[in-house]
Backbone as CSV, one residue per row, in Angstrom:
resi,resn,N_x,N_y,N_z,CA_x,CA_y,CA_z,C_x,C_y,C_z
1,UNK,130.608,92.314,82.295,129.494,92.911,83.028,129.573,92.487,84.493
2,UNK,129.629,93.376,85.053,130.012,93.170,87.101,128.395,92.973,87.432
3,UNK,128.471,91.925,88.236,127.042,91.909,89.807,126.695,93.525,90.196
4,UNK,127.419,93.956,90.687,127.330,95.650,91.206,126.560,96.296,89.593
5,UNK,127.489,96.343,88.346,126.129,97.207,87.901,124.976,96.835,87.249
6,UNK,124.464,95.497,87.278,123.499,95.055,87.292,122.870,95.647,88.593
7,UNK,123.501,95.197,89.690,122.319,95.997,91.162,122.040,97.538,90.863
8,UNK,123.290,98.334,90.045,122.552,99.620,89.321,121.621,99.481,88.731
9,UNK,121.716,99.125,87.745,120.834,98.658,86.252,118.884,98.174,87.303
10,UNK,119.285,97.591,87.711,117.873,97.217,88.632,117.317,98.258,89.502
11,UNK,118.318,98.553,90.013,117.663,100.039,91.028,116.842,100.974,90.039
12,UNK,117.697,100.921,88.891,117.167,102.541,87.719,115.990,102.251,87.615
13,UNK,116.022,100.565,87.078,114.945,100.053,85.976,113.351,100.129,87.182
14,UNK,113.804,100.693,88.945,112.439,99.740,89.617,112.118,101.388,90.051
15,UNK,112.839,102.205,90.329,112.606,103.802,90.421,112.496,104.532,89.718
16,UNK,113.115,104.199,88.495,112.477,105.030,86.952,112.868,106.507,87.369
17,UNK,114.094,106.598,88.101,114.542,107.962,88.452,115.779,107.649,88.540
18,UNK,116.885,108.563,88.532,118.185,108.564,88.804,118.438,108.954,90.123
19,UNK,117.674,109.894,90.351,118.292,110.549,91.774,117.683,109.530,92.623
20,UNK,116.611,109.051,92.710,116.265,108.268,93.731,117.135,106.839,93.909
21,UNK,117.462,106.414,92.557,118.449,105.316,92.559,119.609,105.267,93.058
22,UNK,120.231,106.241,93.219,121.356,106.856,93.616,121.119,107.019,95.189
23,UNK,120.179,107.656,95.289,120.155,107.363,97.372,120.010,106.121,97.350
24,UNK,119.436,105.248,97.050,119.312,104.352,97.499,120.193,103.355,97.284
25,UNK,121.098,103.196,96.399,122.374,102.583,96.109,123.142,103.198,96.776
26,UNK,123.665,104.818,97.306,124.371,105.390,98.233,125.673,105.487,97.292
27,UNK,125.335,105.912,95.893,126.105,106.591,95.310,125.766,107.689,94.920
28,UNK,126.430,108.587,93.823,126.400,109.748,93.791,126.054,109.470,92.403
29,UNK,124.939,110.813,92.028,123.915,110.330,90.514,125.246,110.540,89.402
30,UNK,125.892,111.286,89.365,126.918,110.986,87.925,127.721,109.796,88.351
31,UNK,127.771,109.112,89.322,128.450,107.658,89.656,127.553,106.849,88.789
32,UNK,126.262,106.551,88.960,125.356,106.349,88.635,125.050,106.169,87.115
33,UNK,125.013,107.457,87.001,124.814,108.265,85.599,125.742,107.306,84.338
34,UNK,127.218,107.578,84.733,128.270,106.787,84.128,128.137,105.566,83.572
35,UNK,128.055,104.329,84.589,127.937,103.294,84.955,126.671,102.703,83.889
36,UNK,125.596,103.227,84.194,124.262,103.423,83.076,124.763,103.429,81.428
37,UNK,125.810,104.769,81.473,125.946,104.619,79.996,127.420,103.505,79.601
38,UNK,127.699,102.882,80.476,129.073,102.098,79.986,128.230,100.357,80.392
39,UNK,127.050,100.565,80.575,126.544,99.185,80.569,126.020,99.008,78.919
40,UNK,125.153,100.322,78.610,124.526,100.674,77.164,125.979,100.273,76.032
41,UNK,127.069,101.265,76.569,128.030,101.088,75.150,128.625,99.306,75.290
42,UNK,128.188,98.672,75.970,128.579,97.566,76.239,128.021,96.346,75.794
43,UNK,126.917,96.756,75.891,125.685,95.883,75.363,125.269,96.512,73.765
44,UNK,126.285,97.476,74.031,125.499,98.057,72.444,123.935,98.432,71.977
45,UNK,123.098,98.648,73.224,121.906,98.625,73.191,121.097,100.327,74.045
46,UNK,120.490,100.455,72.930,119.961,101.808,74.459,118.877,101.264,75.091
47,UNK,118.993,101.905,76.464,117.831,100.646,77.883,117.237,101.369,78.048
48,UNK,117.271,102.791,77.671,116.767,103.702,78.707,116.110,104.812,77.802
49,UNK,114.841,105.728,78.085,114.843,106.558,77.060,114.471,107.524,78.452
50,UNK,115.578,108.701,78.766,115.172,109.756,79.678,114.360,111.248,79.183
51,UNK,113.877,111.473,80.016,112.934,112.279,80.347,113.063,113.235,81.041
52,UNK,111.921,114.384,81.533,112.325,115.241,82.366,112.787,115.101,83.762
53,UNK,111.814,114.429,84.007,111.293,113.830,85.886,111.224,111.733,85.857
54,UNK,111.507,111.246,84.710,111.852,110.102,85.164,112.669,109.145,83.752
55,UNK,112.994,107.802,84.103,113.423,107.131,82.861,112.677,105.863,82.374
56,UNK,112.510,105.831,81.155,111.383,104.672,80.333,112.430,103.573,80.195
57,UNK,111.995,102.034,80.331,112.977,101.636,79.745,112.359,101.376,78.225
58,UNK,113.256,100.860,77.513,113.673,100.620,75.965,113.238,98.979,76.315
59,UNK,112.723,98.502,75.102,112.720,97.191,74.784,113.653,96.604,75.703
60,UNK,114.757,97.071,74.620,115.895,96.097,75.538,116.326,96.073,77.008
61,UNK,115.694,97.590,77.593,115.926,97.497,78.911,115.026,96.363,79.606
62,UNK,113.772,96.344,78.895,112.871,95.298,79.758,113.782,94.083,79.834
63,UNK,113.738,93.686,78.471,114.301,92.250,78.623,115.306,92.122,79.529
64,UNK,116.391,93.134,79.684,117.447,92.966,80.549,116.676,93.250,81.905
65,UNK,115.725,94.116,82.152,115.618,94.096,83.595,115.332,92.597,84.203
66,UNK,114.189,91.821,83.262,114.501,90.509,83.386,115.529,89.335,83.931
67,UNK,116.557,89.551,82.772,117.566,88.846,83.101,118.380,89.159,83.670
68,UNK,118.628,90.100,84.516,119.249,90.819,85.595,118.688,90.325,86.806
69,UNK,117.363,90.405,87.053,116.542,89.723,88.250,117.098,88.307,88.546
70,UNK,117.112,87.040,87.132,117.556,86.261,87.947,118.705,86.011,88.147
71,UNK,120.147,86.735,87.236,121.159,86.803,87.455,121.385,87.208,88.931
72,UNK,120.644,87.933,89.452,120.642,89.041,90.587,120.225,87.702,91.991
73,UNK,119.669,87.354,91.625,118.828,85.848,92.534,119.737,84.806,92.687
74,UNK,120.233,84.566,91.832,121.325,83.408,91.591,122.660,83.937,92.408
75,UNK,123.075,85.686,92.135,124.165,85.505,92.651,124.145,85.501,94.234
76,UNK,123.491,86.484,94.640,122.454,86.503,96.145,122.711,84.843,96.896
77,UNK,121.853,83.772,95.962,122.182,82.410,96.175,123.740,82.374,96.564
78,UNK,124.281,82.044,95.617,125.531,81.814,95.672,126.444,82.233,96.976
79,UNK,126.231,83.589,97.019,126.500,84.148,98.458,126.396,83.271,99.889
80,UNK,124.987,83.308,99.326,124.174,83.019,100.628,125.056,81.136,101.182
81,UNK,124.657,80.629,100.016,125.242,78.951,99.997,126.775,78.891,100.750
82,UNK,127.360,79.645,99.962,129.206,79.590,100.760,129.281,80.232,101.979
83,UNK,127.929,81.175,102.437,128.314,81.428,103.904,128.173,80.499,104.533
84,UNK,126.748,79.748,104.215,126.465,78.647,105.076,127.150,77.504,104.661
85,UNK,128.051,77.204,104.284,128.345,75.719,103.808,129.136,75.199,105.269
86,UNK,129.754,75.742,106.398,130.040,74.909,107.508,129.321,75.509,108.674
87,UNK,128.241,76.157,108.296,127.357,76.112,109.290,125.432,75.117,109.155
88,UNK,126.131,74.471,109.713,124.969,73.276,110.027,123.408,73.383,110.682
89,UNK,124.199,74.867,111.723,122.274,75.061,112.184,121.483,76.193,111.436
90,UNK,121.673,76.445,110.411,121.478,77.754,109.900,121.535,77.864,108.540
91,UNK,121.174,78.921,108.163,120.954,79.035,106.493,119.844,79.202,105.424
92,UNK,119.670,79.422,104.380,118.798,79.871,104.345,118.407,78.953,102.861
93,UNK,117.051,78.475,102.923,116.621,77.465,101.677,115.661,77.897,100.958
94,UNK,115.735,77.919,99.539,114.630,78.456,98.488,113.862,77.357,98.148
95,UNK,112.554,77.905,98.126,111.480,76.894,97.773,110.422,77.855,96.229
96,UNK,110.115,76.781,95.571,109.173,77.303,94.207,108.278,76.578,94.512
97,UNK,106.859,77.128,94.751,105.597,76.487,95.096,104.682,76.697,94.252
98,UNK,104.282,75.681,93.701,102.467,75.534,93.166,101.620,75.519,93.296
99,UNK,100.258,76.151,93.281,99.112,76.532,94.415,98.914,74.766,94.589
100,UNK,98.712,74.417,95.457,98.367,73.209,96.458,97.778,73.241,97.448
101,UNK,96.783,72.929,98.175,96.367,72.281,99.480,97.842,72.010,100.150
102,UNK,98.288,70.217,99.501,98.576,69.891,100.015,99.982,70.771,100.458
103,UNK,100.197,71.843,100.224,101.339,72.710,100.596,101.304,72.655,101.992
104,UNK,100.475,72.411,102.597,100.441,72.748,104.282,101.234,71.277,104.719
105,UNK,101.667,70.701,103.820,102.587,69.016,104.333,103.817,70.061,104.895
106,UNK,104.377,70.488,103.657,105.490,71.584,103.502,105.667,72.417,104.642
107,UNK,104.329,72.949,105.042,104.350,74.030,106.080,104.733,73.688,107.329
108,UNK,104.078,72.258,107.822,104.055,71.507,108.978,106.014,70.920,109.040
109,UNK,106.556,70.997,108.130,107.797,70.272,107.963,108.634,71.797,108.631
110,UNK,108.427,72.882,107.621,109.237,73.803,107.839,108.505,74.413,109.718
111,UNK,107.955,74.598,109.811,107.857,74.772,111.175,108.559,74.288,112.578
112,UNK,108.631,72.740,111.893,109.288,72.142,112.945,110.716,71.835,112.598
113,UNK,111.186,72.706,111.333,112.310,72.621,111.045,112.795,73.881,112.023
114,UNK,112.157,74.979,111.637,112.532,76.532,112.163,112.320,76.343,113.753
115,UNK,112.038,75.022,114.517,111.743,75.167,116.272,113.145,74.518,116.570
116,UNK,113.856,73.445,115.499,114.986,72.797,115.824,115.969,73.597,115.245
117,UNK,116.298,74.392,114.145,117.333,74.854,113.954,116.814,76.883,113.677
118,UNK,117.152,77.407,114.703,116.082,78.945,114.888,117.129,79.841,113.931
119,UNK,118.014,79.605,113.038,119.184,80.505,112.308,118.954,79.790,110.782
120,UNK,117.957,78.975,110.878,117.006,78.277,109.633,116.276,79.785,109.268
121,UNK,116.276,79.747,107.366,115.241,80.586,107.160,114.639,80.356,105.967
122,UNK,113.765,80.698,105.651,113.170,80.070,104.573,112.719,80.429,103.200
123,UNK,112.525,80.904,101.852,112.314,81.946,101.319,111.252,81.259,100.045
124,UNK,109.568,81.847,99.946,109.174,81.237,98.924,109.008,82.280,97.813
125,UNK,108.259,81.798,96.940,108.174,82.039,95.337,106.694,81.423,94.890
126,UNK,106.261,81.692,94.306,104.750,81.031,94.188,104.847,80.856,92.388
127,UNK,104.101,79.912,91.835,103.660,80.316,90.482,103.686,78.269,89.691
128,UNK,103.332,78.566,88.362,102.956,77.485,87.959,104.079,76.443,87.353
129,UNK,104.022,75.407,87.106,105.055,74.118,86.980,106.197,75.032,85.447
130,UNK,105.879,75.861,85.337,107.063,76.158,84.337,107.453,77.199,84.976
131,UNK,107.312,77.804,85.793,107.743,79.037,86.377,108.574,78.848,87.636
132,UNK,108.194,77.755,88.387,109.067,77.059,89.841,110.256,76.099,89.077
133,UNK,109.580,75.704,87.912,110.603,74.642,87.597,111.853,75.057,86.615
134,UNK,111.687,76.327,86.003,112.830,77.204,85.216,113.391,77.918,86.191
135,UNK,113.314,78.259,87.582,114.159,78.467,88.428,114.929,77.787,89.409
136,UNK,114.013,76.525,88.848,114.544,75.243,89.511,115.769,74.924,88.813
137,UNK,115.456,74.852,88.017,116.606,74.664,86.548,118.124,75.596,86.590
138,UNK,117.777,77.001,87.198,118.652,77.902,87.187,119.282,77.868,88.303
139,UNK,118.877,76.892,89.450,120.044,76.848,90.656,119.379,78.052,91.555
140,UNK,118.178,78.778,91.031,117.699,79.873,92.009,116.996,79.240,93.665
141,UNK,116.193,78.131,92.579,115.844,77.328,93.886,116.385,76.209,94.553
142,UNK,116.129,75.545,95.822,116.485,74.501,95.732,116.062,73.020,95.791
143,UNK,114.684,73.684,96.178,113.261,72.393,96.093,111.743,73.131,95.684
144,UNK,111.277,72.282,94.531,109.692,73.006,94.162,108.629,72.027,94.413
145,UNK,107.469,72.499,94.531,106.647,71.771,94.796,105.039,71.717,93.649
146,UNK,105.479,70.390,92.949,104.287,70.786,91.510,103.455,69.692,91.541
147,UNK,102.076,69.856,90.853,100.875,69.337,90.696,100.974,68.373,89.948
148,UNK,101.702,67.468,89.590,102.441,66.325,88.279,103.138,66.179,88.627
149,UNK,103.308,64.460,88.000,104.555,64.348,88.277,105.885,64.659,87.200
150,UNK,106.464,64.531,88.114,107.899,65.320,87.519,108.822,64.431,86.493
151,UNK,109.094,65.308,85.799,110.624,64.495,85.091,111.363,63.806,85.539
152,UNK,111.298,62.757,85.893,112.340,61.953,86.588,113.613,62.014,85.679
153,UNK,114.099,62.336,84.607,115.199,62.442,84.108,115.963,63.407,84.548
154,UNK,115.091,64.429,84.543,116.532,65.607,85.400,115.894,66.085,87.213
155,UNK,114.935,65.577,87.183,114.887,65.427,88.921,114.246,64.025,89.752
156,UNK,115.105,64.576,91.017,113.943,63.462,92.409,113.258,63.721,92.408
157,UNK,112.640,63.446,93.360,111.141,63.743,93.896,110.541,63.115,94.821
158,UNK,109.548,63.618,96.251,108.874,62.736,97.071,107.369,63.418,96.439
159,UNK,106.801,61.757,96.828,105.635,62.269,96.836,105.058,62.549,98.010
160,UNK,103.673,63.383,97.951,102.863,63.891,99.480,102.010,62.797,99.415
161,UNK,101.222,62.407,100.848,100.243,61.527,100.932,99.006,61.593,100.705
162,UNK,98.635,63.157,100.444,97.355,63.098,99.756,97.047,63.732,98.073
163,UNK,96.407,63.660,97.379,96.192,64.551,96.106,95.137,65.619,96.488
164,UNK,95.669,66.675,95.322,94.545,66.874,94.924,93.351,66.899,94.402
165,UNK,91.988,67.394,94.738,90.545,67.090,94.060,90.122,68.306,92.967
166,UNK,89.802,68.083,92.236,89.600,69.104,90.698,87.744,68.828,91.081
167,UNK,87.721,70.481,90.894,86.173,70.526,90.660,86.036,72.283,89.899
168,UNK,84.333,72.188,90.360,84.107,73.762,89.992,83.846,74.684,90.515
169,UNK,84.210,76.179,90.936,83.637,77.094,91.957,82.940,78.171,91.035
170,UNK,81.721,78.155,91.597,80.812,78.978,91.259,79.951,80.036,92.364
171,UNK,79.272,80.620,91.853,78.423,81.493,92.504,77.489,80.571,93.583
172,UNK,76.862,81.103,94.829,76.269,80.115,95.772,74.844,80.091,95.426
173,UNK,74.347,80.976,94.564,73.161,80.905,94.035,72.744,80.686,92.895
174,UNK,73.905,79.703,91.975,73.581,79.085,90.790,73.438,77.983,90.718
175,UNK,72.272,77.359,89.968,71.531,76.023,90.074,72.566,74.994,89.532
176,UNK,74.097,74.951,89.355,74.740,74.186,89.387,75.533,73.964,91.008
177,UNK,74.862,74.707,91.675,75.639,74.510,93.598,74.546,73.777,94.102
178,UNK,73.367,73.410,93.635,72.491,72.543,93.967,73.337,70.762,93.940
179,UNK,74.029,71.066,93.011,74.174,69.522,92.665,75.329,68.770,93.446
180,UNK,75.769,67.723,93.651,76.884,67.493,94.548,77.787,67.219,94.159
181,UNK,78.053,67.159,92.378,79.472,66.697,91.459,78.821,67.111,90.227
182,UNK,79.945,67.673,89.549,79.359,68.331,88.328,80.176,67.134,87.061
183,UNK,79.186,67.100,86.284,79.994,66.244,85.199,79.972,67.022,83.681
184,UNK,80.652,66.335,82.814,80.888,67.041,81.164,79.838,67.831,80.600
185,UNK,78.660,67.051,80.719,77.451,67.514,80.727,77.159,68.742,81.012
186,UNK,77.871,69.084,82.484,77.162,70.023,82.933,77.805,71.142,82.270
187,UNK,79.014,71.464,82.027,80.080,72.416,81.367,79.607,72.786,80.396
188,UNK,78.989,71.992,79.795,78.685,72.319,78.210,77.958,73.673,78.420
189,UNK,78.811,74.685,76.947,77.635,76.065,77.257,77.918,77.022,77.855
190,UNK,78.858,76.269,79.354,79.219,77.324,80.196,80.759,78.024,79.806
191,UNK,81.213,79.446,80.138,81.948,80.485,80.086,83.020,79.773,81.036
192,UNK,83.778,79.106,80.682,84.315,78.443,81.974,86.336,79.110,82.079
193,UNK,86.546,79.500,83.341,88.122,79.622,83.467,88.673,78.498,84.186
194,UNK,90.019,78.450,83.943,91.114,77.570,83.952,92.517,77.942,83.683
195,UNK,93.399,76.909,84.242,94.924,77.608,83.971,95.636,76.621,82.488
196,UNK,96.251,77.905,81.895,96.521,76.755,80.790,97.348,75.477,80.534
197,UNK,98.309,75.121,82.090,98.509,73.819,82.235,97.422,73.060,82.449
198,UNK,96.351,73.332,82.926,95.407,72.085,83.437,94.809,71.840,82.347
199,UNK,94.146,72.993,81.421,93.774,72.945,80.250,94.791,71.526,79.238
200,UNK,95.660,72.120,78.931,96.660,71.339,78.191,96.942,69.756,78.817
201,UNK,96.742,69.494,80.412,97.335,68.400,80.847,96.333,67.423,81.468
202,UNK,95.300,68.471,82.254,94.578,67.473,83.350,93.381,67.228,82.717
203,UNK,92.594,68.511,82.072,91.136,68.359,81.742,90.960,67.257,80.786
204,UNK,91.947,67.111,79.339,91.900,66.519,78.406,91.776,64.638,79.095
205,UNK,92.638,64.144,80.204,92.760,63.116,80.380,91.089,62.514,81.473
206,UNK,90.420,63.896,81.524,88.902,63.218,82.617,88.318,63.808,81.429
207,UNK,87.952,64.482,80.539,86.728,64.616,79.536,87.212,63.544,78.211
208,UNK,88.373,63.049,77.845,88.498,62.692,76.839,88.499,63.486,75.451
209,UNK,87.281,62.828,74.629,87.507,63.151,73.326,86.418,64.577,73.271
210,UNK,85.875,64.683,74.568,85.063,66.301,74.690,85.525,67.671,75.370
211,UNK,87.095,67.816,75.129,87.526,68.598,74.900,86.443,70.008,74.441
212,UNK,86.594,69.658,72.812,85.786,70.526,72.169,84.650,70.980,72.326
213,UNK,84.182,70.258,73.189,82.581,71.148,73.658,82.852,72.057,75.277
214,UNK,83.576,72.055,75.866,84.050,72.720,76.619,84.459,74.229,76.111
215,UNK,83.962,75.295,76.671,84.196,77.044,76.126,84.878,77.290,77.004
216,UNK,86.583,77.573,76.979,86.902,78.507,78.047,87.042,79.994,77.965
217,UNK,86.478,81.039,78.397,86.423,82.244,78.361,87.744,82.977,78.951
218,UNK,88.583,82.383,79.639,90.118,82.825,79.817,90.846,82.278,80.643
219,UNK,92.065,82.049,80.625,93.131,81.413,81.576,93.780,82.481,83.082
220,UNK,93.746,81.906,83.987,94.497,82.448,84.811,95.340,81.583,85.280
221,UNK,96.770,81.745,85.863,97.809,81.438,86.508,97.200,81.121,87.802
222,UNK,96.477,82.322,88.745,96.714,82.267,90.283,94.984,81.808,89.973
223,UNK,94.316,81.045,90.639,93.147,80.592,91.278,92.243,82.106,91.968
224,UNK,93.047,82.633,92.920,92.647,83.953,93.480,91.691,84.645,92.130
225,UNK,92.451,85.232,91.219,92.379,85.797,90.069,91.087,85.807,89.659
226,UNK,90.747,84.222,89.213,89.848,83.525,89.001,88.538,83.684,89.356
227,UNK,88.406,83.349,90.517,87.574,82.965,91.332,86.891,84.890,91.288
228,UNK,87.575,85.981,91.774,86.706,87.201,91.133,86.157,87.331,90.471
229,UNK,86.240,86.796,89.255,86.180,87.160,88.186,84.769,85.484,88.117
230,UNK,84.896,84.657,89.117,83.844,83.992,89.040,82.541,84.443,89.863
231,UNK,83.212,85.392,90.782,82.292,85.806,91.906,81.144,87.024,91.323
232,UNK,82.008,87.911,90.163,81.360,88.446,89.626,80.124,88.598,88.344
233,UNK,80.205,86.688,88.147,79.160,86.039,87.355,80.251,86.454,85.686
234,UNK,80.901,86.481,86.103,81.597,86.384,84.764,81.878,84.671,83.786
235,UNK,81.631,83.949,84.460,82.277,82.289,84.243,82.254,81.831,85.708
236,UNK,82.811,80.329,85.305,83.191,79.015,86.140,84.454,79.326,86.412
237,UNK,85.015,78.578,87.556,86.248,78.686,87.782,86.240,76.917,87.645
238,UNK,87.684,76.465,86.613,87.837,74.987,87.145,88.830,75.103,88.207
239,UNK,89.359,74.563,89.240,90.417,74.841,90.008,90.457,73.798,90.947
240,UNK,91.378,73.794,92.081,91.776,72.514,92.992,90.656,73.079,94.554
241,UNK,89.999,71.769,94.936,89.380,72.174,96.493,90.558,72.778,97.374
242,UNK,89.803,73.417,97.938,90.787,74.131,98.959,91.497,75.621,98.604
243,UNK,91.595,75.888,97.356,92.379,76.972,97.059,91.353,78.364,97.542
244,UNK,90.357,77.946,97.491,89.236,79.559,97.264,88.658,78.826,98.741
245,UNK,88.457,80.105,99.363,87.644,79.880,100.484,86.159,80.088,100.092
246,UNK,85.327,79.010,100.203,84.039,78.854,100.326,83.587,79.168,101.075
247,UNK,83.370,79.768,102.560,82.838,79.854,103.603,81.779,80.309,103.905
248,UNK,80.604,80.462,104.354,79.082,81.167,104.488,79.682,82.331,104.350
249,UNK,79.283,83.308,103.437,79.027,84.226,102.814,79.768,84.881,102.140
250,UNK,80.842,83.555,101.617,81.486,84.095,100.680,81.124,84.004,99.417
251,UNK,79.510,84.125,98.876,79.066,84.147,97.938,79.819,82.894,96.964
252,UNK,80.480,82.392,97.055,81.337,80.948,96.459,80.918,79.619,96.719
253,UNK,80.616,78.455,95.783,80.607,76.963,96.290,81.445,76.277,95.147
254,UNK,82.142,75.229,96.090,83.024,74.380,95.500,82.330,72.709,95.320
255,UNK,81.981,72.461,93.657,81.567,71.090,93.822,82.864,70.442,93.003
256,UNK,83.067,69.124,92.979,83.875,68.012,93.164,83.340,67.760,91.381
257,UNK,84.177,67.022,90.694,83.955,66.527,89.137,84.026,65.441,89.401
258,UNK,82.940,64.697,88.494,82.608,63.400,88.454,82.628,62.864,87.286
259,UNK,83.454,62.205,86.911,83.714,61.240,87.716,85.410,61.842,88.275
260,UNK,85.560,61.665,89.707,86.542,62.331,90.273,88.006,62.866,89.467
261,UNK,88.867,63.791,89.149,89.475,64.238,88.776,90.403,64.589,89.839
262,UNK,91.966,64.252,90.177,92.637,64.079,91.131,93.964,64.818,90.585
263,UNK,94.925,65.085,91.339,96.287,65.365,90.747,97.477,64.510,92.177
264,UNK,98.276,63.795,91.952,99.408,63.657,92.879,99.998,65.116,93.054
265,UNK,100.867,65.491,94.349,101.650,66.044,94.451,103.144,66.155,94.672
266,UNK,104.064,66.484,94.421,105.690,66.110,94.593,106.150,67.614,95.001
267,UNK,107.293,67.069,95.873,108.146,67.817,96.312,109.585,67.355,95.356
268,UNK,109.909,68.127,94.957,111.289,67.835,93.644,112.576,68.410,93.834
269,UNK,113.513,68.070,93.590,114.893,68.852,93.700,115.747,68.484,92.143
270,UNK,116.750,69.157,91.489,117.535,68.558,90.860,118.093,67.019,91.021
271,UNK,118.371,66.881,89.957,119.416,65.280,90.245,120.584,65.954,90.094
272,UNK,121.586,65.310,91.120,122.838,65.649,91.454,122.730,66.935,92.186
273,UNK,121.873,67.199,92.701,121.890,68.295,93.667,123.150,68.514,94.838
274,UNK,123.675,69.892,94.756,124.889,69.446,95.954,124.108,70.416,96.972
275,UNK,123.771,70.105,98.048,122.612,71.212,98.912,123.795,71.488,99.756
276,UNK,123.469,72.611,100.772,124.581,73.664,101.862,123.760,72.186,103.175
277,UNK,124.616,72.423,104.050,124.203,71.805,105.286,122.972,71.389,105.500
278,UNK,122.715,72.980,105.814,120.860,73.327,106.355,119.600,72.555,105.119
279,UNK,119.984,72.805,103.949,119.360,72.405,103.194,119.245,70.931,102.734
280,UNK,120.762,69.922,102.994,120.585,69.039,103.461,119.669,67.783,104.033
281,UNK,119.475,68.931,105.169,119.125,68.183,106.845,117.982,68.689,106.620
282,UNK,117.181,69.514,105.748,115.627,69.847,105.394,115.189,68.629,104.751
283,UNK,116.228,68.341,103.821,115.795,66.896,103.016,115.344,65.383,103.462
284,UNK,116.328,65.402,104.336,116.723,64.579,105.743,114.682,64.433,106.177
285,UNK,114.564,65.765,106.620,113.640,66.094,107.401,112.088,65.880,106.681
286,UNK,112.269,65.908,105.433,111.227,65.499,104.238,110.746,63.924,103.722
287,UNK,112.061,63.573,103.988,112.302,62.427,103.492,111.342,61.436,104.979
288,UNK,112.005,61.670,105.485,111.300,60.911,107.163,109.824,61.160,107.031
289,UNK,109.540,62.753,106.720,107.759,62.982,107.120,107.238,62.061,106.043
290,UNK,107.722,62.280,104.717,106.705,61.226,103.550,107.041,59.943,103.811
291,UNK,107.679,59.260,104.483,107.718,58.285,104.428,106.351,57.224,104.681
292,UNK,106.043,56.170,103.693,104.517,55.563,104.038,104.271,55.191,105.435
C-alpha cells in the first residue's frame, strides 16, 4: 500500500465525490477511479458504496479513513523531520495539548521561540490525556502537554510552576454562585457534567468514598461543550478555572471546591526521543523557562 494512494483514499473519503477528488488531487477521475478499486482488491474489503451524485463509505472505509489520517500525519512528519535535520533555525514542531490555563507557559515559550528563530513553526492538536498521548506514542507528535502526571516509564517530563484549580461553573443566578467554594455537600442532587478522565482520576481522590452520591448527567471532552449546555440550565459543569470565560454578562460563575482540588501540569516527550535541530533547541528553551 503506497503514501500516494492513501492521499487518494482520503481525498474520496473527505469529498464523498470522485470528480471533485480528482481536481483536487490533479488527476484524472478513471486515474482515480482505478487506484480506488486496486486499494479495495487489496485490502479485500469494499470502502465505498457509490451512488448517483456521491460515495458512502463502508464500515471498513471509516475505519481506514482513520488509519490513513494518522499514517498520513506520520508520513508528512517524517518528511518534514529529514528536511530539517541540518537546518538549525527552522522547522517545524508538533505539540498535543490538554485544555490548561497553564498552556499560556507554552505560549510565552513559543513566542519567543518564533522572535529568535522566524523559519520556526509550530503546529497544535488539542484533546484529552489519551488522545495527545496515543499520538504521542505514534511519533505524530513531539511534545504534549497533560493534566497528570505522566508515565515516567515511557516518558520525560517538565513540570509548569503553577497547577491547576478544579471547581464548578454554573449559571450567575443560581444560589450556589452566592457561595465562595462549593463542597460534596453541595453536589449532592445536582445534574452535574464532567470529563470522563477527571471522573475516573481526579474527583474520586477529593470526594473519597462519595463518589456515589454524586449524579453525572454526561461527559464532555472539550469544557467549551460543557459549559452550553451549563449555560442553558441543563447541569453543573465540573471543570478547571480559567477554561470558560466568566466575565459580566456572560451569564457564567466559576466557584473553587473545597476543600481545594488542584491538578500539576507537565510538558512530556518520549524517552529516547531523537528530536530534528529546531525541536531540540525548543527543549533547550523549555528546559531553562521551568527551571525553579
Amino acid at each position: 500500500m503506497e503514501i500516494r494512494t492513501l492521499r487518494y483514499f482520503a481525498a474520496v473519503a473527505r469529498e464523498e465525490n470522485m470528480t471533485r477528488a480528482a481536481e483536487q488531487l490533479h488527476v484524472t477521475q478513471p486515474t482515480l477511479s482505478k487506484a480506488m478499486k486496486s486499494l479495495e482488491d487489496e485490502l479485500g474489503k469494499k470502502l465505498f458504496v457509490r451512488h448517483s451524485f456521491n460515495i458512502q463509505l463502508t464500515d471498513d472505509g471509516i475505519l481506514l479513513r482513520k488509519r490513513a489520517a494518522d499514517l498520513l500525519e506520520m508520513a508528512d512528519k517524517i518528511s518534514s523531520e529529514f528536511q530539517s535535520m541540518n537546518d538549525i533555525t527552522g522547522g517545524d514542531v508538533y505539540f498535543g495539548l490538554a485544555e490548561s490555563w497553564q498552556i499560556r507557559h507554552l505560549a510565552r515559550v513559543i513566542k519567543e521561540f518564533v522572535t529568535a528563530y522566524p523559519d520556526f513553526r509550530y503546529h497544535i492538536t488539542s484533546g484529552d490525556t489519551e488522545q495527545v498521548t496515543e499520538k504521542l506514542d505514534k511519533g505524530i507528535l513531539d511534545f504534549a502537554v497533560l493534566v497528570e502526571e505522566p508515565d515516567y516509564t515511557k516518558y520525560n517530563g517538565l513540570l509548569l510552576s503553577e497547577k491547576d484549580i478544579w471547581g464548578l461553573l454554573m449559571p450567575d443566578d443560581d444560589p450556589l454562585a452566592k457561595k465562595e467554594s462549593i463542597t460534596v455537600d453541595d453536589l449532592v442532587g445536582l445534574p452535574l457534567f464532567a470529563s470522563e478522565q477527571s471522573i475516573a482520576a481526579d474527583f474520586p481522590r477529593w470526594c473519597g468514598g462519595r463518589m456515589n452520591d454524586l449524579t453525572f448527567a454526561g461527559t464532555f471532552r472539550l469544557a467549551y461543550n460543557g459549559s452550553v449546555f451549563t449555560r442553558e440550565g441543563l447541569g453543573y459543569l465540573l471543570t478547571l478555572d480559567h477554561l470558560i470565560g466568566t466575565e459580566p454578562g456572560s451569564g457564567l460563575v466559576f466557584r473553587p471546591l473545597s476543600p481545594v482540588l488542584e491538578n500539576p501540569v507537565y510538558i512530556i516527550w518520549k524517552k529516547n526521543q531523537v528530536f530534528t535541530p529546531i525541536a531540540g533547541h525548543f527543549l533547550d528553551a523549555l528546559k531553562t523557562y521551568c527551571k525553579p
